[in-house]
Tab-separated table of C-alpha atoms and ligand atoms in Angstrom:
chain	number	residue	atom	x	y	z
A	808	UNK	CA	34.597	-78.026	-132.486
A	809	UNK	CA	31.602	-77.327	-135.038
A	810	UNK	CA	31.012	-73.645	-135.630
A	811	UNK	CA	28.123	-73.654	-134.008
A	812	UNK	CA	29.910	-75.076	-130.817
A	813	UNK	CA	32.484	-72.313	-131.043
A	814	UNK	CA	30.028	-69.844	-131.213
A	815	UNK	CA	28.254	-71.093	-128.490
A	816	UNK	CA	31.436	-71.030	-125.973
A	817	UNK	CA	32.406	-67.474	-127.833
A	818	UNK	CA	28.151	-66.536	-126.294
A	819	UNK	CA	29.425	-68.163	-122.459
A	820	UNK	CA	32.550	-65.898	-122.704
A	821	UNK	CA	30.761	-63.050	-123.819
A	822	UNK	CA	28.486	-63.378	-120.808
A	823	UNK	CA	30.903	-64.211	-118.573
A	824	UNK	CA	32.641	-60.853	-118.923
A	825	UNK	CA	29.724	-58.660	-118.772
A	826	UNK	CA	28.411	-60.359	-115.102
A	827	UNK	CA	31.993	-60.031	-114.234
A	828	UNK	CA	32.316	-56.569	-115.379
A	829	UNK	CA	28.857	-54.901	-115.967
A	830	UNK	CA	27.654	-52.801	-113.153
A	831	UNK	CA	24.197	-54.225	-111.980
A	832	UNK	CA	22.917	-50.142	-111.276
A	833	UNK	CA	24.342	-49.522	-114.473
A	834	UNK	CA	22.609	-52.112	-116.398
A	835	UNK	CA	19.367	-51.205	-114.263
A	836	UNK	CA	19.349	-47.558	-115.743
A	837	UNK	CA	20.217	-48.615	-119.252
A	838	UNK	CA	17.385	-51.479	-119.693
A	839	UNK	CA	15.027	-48.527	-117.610
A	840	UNK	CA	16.141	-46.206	-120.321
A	841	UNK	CA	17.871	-43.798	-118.477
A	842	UNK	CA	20.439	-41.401	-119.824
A	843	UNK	CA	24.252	-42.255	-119.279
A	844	UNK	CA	26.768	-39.408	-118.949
A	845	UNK	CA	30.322	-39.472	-120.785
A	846	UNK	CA	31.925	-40.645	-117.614
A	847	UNK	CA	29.772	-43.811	-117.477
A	848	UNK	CA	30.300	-44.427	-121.287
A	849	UNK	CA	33.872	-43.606	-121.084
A	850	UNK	CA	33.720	-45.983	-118.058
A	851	UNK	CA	32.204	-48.854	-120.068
A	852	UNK	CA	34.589	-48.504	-123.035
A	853	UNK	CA	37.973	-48.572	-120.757
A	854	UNK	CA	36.236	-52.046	-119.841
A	855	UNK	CA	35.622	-53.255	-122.933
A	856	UNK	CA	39.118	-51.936	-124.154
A	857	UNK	CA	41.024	-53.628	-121.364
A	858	UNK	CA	39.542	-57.055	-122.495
A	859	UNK	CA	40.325	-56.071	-126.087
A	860	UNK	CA	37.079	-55.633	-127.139
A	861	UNK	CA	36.825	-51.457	-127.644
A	862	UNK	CA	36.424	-51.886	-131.468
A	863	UNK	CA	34.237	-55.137	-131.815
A	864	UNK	CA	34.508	-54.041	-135.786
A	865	UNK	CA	38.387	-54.276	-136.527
A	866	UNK	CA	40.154	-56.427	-137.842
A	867	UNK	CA	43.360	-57.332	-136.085
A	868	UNK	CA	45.506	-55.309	-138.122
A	869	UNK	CA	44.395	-52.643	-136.290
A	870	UNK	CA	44.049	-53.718	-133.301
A	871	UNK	CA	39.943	-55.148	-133.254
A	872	UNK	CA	39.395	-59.003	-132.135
A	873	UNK	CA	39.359	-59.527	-135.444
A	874	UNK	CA	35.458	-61.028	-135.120
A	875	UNK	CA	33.104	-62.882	-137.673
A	876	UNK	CA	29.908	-60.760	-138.177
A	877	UNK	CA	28.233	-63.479	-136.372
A	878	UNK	CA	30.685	-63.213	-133.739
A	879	UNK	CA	29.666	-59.653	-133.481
A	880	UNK	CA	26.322	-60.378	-133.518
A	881	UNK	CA	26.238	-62.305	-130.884
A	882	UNK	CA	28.068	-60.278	-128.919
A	883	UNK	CA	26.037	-57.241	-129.260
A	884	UNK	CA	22.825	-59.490	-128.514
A	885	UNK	CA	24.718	-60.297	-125.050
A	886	UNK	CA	25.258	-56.651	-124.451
A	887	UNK	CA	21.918	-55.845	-124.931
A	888	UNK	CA	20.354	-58.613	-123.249
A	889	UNK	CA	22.426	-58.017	-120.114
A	890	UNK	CA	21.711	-54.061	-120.091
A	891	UNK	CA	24.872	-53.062	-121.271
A	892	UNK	CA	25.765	-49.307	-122.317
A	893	UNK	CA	25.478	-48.254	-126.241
A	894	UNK	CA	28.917	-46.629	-127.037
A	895	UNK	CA	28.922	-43.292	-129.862
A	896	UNK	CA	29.713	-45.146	-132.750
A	897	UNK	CA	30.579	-42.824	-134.820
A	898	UNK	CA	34.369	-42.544	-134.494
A	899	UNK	CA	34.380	-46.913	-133.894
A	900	UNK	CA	32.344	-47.429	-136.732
A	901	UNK	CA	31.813	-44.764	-139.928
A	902	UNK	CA	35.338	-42.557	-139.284
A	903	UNK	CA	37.976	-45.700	-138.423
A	904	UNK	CA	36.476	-47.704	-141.766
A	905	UNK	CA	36.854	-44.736	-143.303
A	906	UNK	CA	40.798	-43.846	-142.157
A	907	UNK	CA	41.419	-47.547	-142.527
A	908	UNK	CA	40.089	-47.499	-146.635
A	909	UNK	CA	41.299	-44.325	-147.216
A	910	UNK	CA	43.448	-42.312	-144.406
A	911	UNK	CA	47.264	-41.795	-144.235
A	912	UNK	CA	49.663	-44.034	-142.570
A	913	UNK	CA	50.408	-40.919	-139.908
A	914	UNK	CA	46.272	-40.800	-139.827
A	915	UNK	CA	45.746	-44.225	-138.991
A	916	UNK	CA	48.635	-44.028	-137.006
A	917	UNK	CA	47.354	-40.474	-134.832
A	918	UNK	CA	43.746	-41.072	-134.663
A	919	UNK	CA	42.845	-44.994	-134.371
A	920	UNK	CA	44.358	-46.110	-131.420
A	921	UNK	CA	42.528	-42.915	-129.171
A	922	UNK	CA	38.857	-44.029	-131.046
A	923	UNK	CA	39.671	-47.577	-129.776
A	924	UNK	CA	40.783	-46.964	-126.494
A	925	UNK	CA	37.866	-44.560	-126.184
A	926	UNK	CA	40.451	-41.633	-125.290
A	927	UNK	CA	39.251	-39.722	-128.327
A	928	UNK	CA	35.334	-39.117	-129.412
A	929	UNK	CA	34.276	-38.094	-132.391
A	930	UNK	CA	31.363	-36.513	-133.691
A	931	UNK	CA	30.023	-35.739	-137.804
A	932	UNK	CA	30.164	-32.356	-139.396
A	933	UNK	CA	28.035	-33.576	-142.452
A	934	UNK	CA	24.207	-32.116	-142.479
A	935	UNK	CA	24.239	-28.047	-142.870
A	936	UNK	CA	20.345	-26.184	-142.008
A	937	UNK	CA	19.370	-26.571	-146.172
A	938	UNK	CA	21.841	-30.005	-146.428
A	939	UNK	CA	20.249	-32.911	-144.993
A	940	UNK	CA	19.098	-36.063	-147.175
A	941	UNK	CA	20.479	-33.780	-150.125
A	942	UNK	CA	24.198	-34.179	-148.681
A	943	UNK	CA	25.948	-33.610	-151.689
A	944	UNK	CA	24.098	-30.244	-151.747
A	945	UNK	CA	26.441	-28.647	-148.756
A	946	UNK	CA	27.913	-25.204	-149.151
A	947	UNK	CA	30.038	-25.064	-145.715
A	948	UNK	CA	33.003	-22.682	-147.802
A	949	UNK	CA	36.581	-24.139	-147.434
A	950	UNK	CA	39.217	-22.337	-148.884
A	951	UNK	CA	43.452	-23.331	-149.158
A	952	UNK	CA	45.951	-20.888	-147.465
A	953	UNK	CA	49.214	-22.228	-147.434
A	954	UNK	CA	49.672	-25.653	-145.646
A	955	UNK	CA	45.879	-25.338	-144.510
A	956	UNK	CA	42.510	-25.084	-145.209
A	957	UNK	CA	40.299	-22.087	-143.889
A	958	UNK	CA	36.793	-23.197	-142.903
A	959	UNK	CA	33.226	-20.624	-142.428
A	960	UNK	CA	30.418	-21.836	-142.064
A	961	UNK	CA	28.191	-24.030	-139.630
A	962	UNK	CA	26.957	-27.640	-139.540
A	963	UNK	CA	23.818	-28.574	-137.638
A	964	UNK	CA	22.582	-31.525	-135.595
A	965	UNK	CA	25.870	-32.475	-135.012
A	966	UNK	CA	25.544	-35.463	-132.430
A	967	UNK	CA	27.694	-35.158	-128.705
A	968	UNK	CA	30.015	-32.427	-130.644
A	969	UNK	CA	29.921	-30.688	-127.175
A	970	UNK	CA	31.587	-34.351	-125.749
A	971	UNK	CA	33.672	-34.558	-128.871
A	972	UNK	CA	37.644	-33.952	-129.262
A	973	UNK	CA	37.662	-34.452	-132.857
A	974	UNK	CA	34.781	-33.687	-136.191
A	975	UNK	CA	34.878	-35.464	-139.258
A	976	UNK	CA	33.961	-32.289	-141.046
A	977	UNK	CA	32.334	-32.407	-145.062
A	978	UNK	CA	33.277	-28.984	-146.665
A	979	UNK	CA	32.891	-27.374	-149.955
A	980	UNK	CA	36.271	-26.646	-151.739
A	981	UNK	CA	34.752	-25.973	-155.378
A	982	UNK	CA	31.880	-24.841	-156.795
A	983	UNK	CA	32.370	-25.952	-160.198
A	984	UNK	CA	30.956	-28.962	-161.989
A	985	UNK	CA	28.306	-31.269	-160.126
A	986	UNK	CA	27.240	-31.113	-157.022
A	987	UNK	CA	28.905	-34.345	-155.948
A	988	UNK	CA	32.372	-32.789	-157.172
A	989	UNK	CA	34.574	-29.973	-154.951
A	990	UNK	CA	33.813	-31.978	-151.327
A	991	UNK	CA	36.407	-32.347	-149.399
A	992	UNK	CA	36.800	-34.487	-146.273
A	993	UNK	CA	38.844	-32.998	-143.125
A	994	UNK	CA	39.335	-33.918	-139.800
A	995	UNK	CA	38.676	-31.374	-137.359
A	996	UNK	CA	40.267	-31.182	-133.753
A	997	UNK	CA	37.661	-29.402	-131.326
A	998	UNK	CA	39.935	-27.300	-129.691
A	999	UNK	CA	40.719	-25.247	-132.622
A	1000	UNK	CA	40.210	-21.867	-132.069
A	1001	UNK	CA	37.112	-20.370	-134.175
A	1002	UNK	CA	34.489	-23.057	-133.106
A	1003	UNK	CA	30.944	-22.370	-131.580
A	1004	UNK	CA	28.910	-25.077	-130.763
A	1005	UNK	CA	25.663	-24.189	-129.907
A	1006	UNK	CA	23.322	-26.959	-128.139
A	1007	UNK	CA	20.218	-27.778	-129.501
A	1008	UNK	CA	17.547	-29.402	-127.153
A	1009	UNK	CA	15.519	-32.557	-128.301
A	1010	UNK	CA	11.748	-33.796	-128.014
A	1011	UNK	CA	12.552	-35.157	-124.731
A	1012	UNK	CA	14.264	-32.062	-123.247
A	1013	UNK	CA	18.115	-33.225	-123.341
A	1014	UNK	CA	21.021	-32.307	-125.170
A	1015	UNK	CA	22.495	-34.303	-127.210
A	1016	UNK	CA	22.640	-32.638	-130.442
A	1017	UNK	CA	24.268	-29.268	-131.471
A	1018	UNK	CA	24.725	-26.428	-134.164
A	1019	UNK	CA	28.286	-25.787	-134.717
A	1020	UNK	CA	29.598	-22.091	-135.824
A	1021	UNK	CA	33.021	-22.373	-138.010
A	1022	UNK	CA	34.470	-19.243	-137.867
A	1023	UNK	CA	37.580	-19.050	-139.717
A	1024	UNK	CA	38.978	-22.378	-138.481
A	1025	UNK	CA	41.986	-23.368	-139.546
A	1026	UNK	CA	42.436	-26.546	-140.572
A	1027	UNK	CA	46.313	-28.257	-141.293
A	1028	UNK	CA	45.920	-30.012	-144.467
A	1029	UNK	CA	47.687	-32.808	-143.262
A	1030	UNK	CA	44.339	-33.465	-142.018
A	1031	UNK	CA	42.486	-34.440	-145.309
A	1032	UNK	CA	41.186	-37.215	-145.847
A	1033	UNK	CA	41.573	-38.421	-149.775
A	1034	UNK	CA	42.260	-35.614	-152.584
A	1035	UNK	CA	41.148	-32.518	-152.505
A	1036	UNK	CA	37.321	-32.047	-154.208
A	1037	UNK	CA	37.031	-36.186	-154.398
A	1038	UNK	CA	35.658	-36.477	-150.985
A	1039	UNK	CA	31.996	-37.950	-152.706
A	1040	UNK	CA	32.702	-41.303	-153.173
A	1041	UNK	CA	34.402	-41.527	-149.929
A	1042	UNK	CA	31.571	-40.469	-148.173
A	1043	UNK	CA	29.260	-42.781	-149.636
A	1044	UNK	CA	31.108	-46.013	-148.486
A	1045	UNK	CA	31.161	-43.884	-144.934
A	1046	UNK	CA	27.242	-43.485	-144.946
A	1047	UNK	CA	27.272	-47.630	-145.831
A	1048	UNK	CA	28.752	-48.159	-142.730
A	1049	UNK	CA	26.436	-45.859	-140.632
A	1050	UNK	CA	23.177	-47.680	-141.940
A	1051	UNK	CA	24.510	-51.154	-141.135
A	1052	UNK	CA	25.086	-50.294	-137.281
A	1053	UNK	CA	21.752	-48.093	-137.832
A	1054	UNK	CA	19.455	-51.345	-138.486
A	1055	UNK	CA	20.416	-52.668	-134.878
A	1056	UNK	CA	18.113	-55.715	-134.185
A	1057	UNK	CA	19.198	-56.213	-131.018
A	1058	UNK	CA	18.073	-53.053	-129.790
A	1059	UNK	CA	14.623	-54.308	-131.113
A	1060	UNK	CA	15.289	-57.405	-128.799
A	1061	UNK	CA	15.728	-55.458	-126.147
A	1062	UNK	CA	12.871	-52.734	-126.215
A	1063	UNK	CA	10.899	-55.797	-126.847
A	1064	UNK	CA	11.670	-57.887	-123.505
A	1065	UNK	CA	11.226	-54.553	-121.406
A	1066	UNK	CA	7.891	-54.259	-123.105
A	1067	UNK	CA	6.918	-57.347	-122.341
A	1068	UNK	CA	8.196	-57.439	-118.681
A	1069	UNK	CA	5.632	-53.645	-118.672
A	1070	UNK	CA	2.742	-55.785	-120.013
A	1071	UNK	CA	3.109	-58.650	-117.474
A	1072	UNK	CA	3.673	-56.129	-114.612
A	1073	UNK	CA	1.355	-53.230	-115.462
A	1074	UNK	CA	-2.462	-54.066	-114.619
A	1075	UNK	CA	-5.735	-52.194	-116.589
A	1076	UNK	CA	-9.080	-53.078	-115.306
A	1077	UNK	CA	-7.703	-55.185	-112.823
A	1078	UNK	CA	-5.349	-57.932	-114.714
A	1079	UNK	CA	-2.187	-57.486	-116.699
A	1080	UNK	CA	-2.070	-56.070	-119.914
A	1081	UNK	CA	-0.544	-58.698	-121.273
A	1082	UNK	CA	-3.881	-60.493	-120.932
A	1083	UNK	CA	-5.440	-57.648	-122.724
A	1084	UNK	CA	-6.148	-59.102	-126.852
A	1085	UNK	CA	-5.749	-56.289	-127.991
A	1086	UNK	CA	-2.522	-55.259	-126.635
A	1087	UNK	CA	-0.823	-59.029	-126.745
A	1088	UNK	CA	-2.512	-58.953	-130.400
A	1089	UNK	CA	-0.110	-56.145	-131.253
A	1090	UNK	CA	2.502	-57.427	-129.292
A	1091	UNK	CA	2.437	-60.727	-131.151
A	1092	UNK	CA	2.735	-58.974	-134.387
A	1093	UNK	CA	5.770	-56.887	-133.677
A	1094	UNK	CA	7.382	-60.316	-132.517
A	1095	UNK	CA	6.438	-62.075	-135.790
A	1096	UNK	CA	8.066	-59.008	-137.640
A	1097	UNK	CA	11.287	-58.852	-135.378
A	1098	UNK	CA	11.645	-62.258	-135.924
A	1099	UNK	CA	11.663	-61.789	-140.044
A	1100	UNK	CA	13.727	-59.294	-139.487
A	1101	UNK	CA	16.260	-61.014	-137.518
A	1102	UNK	CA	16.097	-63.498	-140.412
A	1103	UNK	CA	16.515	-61.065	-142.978
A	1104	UNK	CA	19.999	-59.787	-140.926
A	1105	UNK	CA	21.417	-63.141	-140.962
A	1106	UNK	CA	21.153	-63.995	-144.700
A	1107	UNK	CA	22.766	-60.705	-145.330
A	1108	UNK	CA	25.181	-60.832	-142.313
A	1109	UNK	CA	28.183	-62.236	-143.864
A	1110	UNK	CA	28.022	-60.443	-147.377
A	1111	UNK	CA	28.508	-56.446	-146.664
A	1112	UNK	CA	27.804	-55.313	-150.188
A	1113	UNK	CA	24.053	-56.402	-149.653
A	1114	UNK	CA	24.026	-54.856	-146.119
A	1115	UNK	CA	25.024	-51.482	-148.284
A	1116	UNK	CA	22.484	-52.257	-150.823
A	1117	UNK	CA	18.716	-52.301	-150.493
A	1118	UNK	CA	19.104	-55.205	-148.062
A	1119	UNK	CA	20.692	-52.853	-145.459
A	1120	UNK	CA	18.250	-50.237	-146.585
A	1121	UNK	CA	15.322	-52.290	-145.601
A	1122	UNK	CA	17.090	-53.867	-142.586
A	1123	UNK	CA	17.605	-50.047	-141.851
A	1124	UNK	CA	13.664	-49.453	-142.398
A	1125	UNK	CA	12.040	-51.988	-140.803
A	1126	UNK	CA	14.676	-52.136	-137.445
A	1127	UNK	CA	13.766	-48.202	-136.761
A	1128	UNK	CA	10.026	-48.248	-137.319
A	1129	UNK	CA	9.486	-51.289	-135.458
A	1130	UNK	CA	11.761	-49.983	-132.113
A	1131	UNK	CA	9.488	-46.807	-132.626
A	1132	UNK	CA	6.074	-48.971	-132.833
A	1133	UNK	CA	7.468	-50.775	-129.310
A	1134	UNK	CA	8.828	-47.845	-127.418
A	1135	UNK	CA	5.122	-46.074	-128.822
A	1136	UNK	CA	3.644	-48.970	-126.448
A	1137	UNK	CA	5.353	-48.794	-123.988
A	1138	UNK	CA	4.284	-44.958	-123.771
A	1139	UNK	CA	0.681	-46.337	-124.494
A	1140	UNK	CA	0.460	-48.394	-121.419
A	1141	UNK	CA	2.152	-45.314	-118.733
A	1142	UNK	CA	-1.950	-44.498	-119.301
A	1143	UNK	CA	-1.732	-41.091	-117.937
A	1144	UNK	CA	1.630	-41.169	-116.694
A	1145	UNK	CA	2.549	-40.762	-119.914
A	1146	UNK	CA	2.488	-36.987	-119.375
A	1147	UNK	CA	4.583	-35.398	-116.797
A	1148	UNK	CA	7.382	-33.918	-118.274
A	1149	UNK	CA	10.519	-34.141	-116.035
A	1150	UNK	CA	13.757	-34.081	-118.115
A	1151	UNK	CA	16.030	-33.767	-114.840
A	1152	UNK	CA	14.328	-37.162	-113.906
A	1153	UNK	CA	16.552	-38.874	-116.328
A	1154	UNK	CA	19.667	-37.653	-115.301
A	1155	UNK	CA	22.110	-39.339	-113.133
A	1156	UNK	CA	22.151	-38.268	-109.470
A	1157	UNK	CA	18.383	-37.695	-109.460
A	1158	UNK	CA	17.105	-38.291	-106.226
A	1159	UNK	CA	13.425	-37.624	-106.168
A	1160	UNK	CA	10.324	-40.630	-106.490
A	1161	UNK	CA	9.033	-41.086	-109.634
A	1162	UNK	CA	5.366	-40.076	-110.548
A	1163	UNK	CA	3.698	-43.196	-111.108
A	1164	UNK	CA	5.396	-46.312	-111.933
A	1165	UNK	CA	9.450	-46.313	-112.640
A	1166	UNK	CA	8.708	-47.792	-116.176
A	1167	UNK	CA	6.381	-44.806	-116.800
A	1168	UNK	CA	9.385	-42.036	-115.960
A	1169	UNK	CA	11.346	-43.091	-119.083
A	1170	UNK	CA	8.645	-44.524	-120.977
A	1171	UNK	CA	7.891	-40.984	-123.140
A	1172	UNK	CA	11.071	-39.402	-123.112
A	1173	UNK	CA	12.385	-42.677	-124.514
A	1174	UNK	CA	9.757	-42.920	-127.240
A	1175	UNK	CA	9.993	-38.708	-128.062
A	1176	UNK	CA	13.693	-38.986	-128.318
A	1177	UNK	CA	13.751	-42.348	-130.493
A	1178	UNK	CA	11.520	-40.414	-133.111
A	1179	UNK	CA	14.846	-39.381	-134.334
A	1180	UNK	CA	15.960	-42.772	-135.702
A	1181	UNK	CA	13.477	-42.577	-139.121
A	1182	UNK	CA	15.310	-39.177	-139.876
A	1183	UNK	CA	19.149	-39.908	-139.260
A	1184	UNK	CA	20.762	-42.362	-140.831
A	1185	UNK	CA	18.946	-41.343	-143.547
A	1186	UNK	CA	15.212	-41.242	-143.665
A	1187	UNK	CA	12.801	-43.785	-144.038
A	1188	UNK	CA	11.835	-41.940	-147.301
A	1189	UNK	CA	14.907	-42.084	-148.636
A	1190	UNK	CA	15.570	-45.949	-147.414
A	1191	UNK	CA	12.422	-46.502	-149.572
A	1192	UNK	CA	13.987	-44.834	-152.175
A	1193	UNK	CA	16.996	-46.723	-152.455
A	1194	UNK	CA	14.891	-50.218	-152.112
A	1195	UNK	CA	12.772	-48.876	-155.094
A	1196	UNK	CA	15.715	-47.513	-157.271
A	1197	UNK	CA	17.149	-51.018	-156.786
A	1198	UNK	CA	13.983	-53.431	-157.877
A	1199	UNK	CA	13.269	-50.918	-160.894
A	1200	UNK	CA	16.939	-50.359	-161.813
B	1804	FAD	C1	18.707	-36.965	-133.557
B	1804	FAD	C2	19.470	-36.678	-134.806
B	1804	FAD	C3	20.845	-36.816	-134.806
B	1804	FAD	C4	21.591	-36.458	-135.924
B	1804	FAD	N1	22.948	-36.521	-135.858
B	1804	FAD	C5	23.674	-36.041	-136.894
B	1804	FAD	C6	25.090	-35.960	-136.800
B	1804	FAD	O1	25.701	-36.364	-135.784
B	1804	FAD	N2	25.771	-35.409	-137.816
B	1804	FAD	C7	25.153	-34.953	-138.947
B	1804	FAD	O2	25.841	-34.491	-139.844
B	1804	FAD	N3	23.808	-35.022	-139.073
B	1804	FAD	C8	23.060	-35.546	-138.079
B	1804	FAD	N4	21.690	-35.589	-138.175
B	1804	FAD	C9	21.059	-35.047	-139.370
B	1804	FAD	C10	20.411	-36.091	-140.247
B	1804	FAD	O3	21.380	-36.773	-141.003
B	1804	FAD	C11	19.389	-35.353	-141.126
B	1804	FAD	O4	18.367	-34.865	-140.276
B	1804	FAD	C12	18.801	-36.262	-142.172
B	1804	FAD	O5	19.750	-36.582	-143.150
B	1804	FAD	C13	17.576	-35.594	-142.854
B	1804	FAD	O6	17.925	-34.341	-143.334
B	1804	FAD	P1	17.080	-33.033	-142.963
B	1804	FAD	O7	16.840	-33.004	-141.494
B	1804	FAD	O8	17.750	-31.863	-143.585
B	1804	FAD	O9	15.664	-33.255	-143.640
B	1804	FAD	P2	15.353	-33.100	-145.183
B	1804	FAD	O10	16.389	-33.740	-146.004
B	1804	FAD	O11	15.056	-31.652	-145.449
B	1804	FAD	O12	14.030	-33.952	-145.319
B	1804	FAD	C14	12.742	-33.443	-144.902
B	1804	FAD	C15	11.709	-34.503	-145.268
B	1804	FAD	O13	11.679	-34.713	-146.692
B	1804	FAD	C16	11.916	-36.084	-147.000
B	1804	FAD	N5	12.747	-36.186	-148.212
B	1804	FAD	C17	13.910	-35.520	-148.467
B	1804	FAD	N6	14.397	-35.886	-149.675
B	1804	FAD	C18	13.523	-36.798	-150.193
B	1804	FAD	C19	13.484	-37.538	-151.406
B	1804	FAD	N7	14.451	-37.439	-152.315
B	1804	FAD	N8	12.451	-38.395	-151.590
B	1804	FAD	C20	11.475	-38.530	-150.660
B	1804	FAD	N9	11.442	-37.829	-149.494
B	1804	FAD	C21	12.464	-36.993	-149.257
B	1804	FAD	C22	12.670	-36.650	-145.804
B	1804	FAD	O14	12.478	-38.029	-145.682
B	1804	FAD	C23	12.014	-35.883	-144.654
B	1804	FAD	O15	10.796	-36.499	-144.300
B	1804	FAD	C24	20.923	-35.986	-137.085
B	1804	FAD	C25	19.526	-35.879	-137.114
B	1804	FAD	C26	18.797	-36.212	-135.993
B	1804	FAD	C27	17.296	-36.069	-136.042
């Protein structure tokens, strides 16, 4: 079989499992933009775990498929086509690389199996309030008493901390030399005593993101991650892995074929708006430039030092400013629908109509909350940065 046979049947398997196993009201509320609680993504990851398929990423050594990137690829175009839900990444992706480059045998060993099954979440300790695209700036105080480390301070935006059962905490263990010297990475279980997390509410009215308080938490050293102080370079292959599944295409693909169903659906002076030049105008220029960028993704797919470099900063770039350009459309044609605010709307277990047409419910929220992708991640500003600082190097 050709590779581009196997890939095919690898597509029909794909998309056998999720008719087979994907919820049609769940995949309704996902593709209408509707929030999921934990139970429905916990739901959705048992599924995916149970066909071996919780850590699309791994390799087989640790218990992944074992996947090509195009593999992958495909397989997260299926998902997204089909409506499935987005997993937290952060303990799949960014904190099982990292144990798997740099953790302990009894790390790997504790921690890898509960982020694949989906039994454990995780959630980042990195930014502080003065720390954000300045990481290596970040004073949270950690001090060593006896076997373990003493933490005080407080990290902010920490994503679905309040969901978490484990941190992948950044602390300061030194103040001497440079700034990128005397971090230290630990891993932080949630039920310590000593922790605060306090939730922070988003454009769109829903928590997802938190301050945490660190009073005094105590910390087993067994739970480092690297030496002590040498944390730096180990973070920086972490935050590689973070813009890679930050870039996501296919989430392009699918903003773009719910704004297009709007257009065809939604009528202004009487016919669609997809018959309006203006609007298809635009429309037809975000395709062209989803398409390049789709293009761009696949020369780079199978060679993960560009998708680090400025290849995965631009993928990074262009991917979050065009889903922000579609989902701004899609808030564009709501007309005035656009402006109720109704945060509970989004919930599950709402039962109430929606004002105006379903599409227009989500449409704002959607595009308020998805503001957010040009700032984590790293910033657009700083993406350009790191495309400039490679061309002029
Ligand atoms: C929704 C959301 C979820 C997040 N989740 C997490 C999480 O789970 N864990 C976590 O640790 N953090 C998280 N963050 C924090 C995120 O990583 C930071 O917001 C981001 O790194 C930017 O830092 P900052 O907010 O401190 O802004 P700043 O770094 O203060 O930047 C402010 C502005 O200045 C610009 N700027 C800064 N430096 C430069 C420069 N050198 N050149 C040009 N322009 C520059 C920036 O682009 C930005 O426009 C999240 C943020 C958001 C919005």
């Amino acid at each position: 079989m050709s590779e581009a046979q196997s890939l095919e049947a690898f597509r029909q398997e794909v998309r056998e499992f999720l008719a087979e196993k994907l919820s049609p009201e769940v995949a309704e509320r996902v593709k209408a933009g509707y929030y999921l609680g934990k139970p429905e993504l916990d739901a959705w990851h048992r599924a995916l775990h149970e066909r071996g398929w919780g850590a699309t990423s791994w390799p087989k050594e640790h218990g992944g498929p074992g996947w090509t990137p195009m593999q992958k690829y495909v397989f997260e175009d299926e998902c997204a086509k089909a409506g499935a839900p987005i997993l937290i990444m952060m303990g799949l992706n960014q904190v099982a690389a990292l144990l798997m480059a740099a953790g302990t045998e009894e790390q790997k060993r504790r921690h890898l199996p509960g982020i694949r099954d989906g039994s454990d979440l995780w959630c980042q300790g990195l930014s502080e309030p003065n720390s954000g695209s300045d990481l290596a700036s970040l004073k949270c105080p950690a001090w060593r008493e006896g076997d373990e480390y003493v933490v005080d301070g407080s990290k902010i935006w920490t994503t679905a901390a309040h969901w978490a059962s484990w941190c992948f905490l950044l602390v300061r263990t030194s103040n001497e030399g440079p700034k990128q010297e005397g971090i230290t990475i630990l891993l932080l279980d949630m039920k310590t005593p000593g922790i605060t997390i306090r939730p922070i509410h988003g454009l769109d009215g829903m928590h997802s993101l938190n301050q945490l308080f660190l009073d005094k938490v105590r910390i087993p050293v067994s739970c480092r991650v690297g030496e002590e102080g040498k944390g730096w370079p180990l973070m920086k292959y972490f935050l590689g892995h973070e813009r890679i599944s930050a870039a996501g295409i296919w989430k392009c693909k699918a903003h773009f074929a719910r704004l297009a169903l709007i257009a065809r659906t939604t009528h202004r002076n009487g016919r669609p708006l997809v018959e309006d030049p203006r609007f298809r105008d635009r429309m037809a220029w975000l395709e062209i430039r989803m398409r390049a960028l789709e293009v761009l993704l696949l020369s780079t797919i199978n060679d993960s030092a560009k998708a680090k470099g400025p290849e995965g900063a631009l993928l990074k770039l262009r991917g979050t400013e065009l889903q922000q350009e579609m989902l701004a459309m899609m808030s564009e044609a709501s007309g005035p629908y656009a402006v109720p605010f109704h945060p509970e709307i989004l919930r599950t277990g709402w039962q109430e109509d929606p004002i105006g047409p379903e599409f227009a419910t989500t449409a704002t929220p959607f595009y308020l909350f998805w503001r957010k992708s040009t700032i984590s991640g790293g910033s657009s500003e700083i993406m350009r940065n790191v495309i400039a600082q490679a061309l002029f190097a």
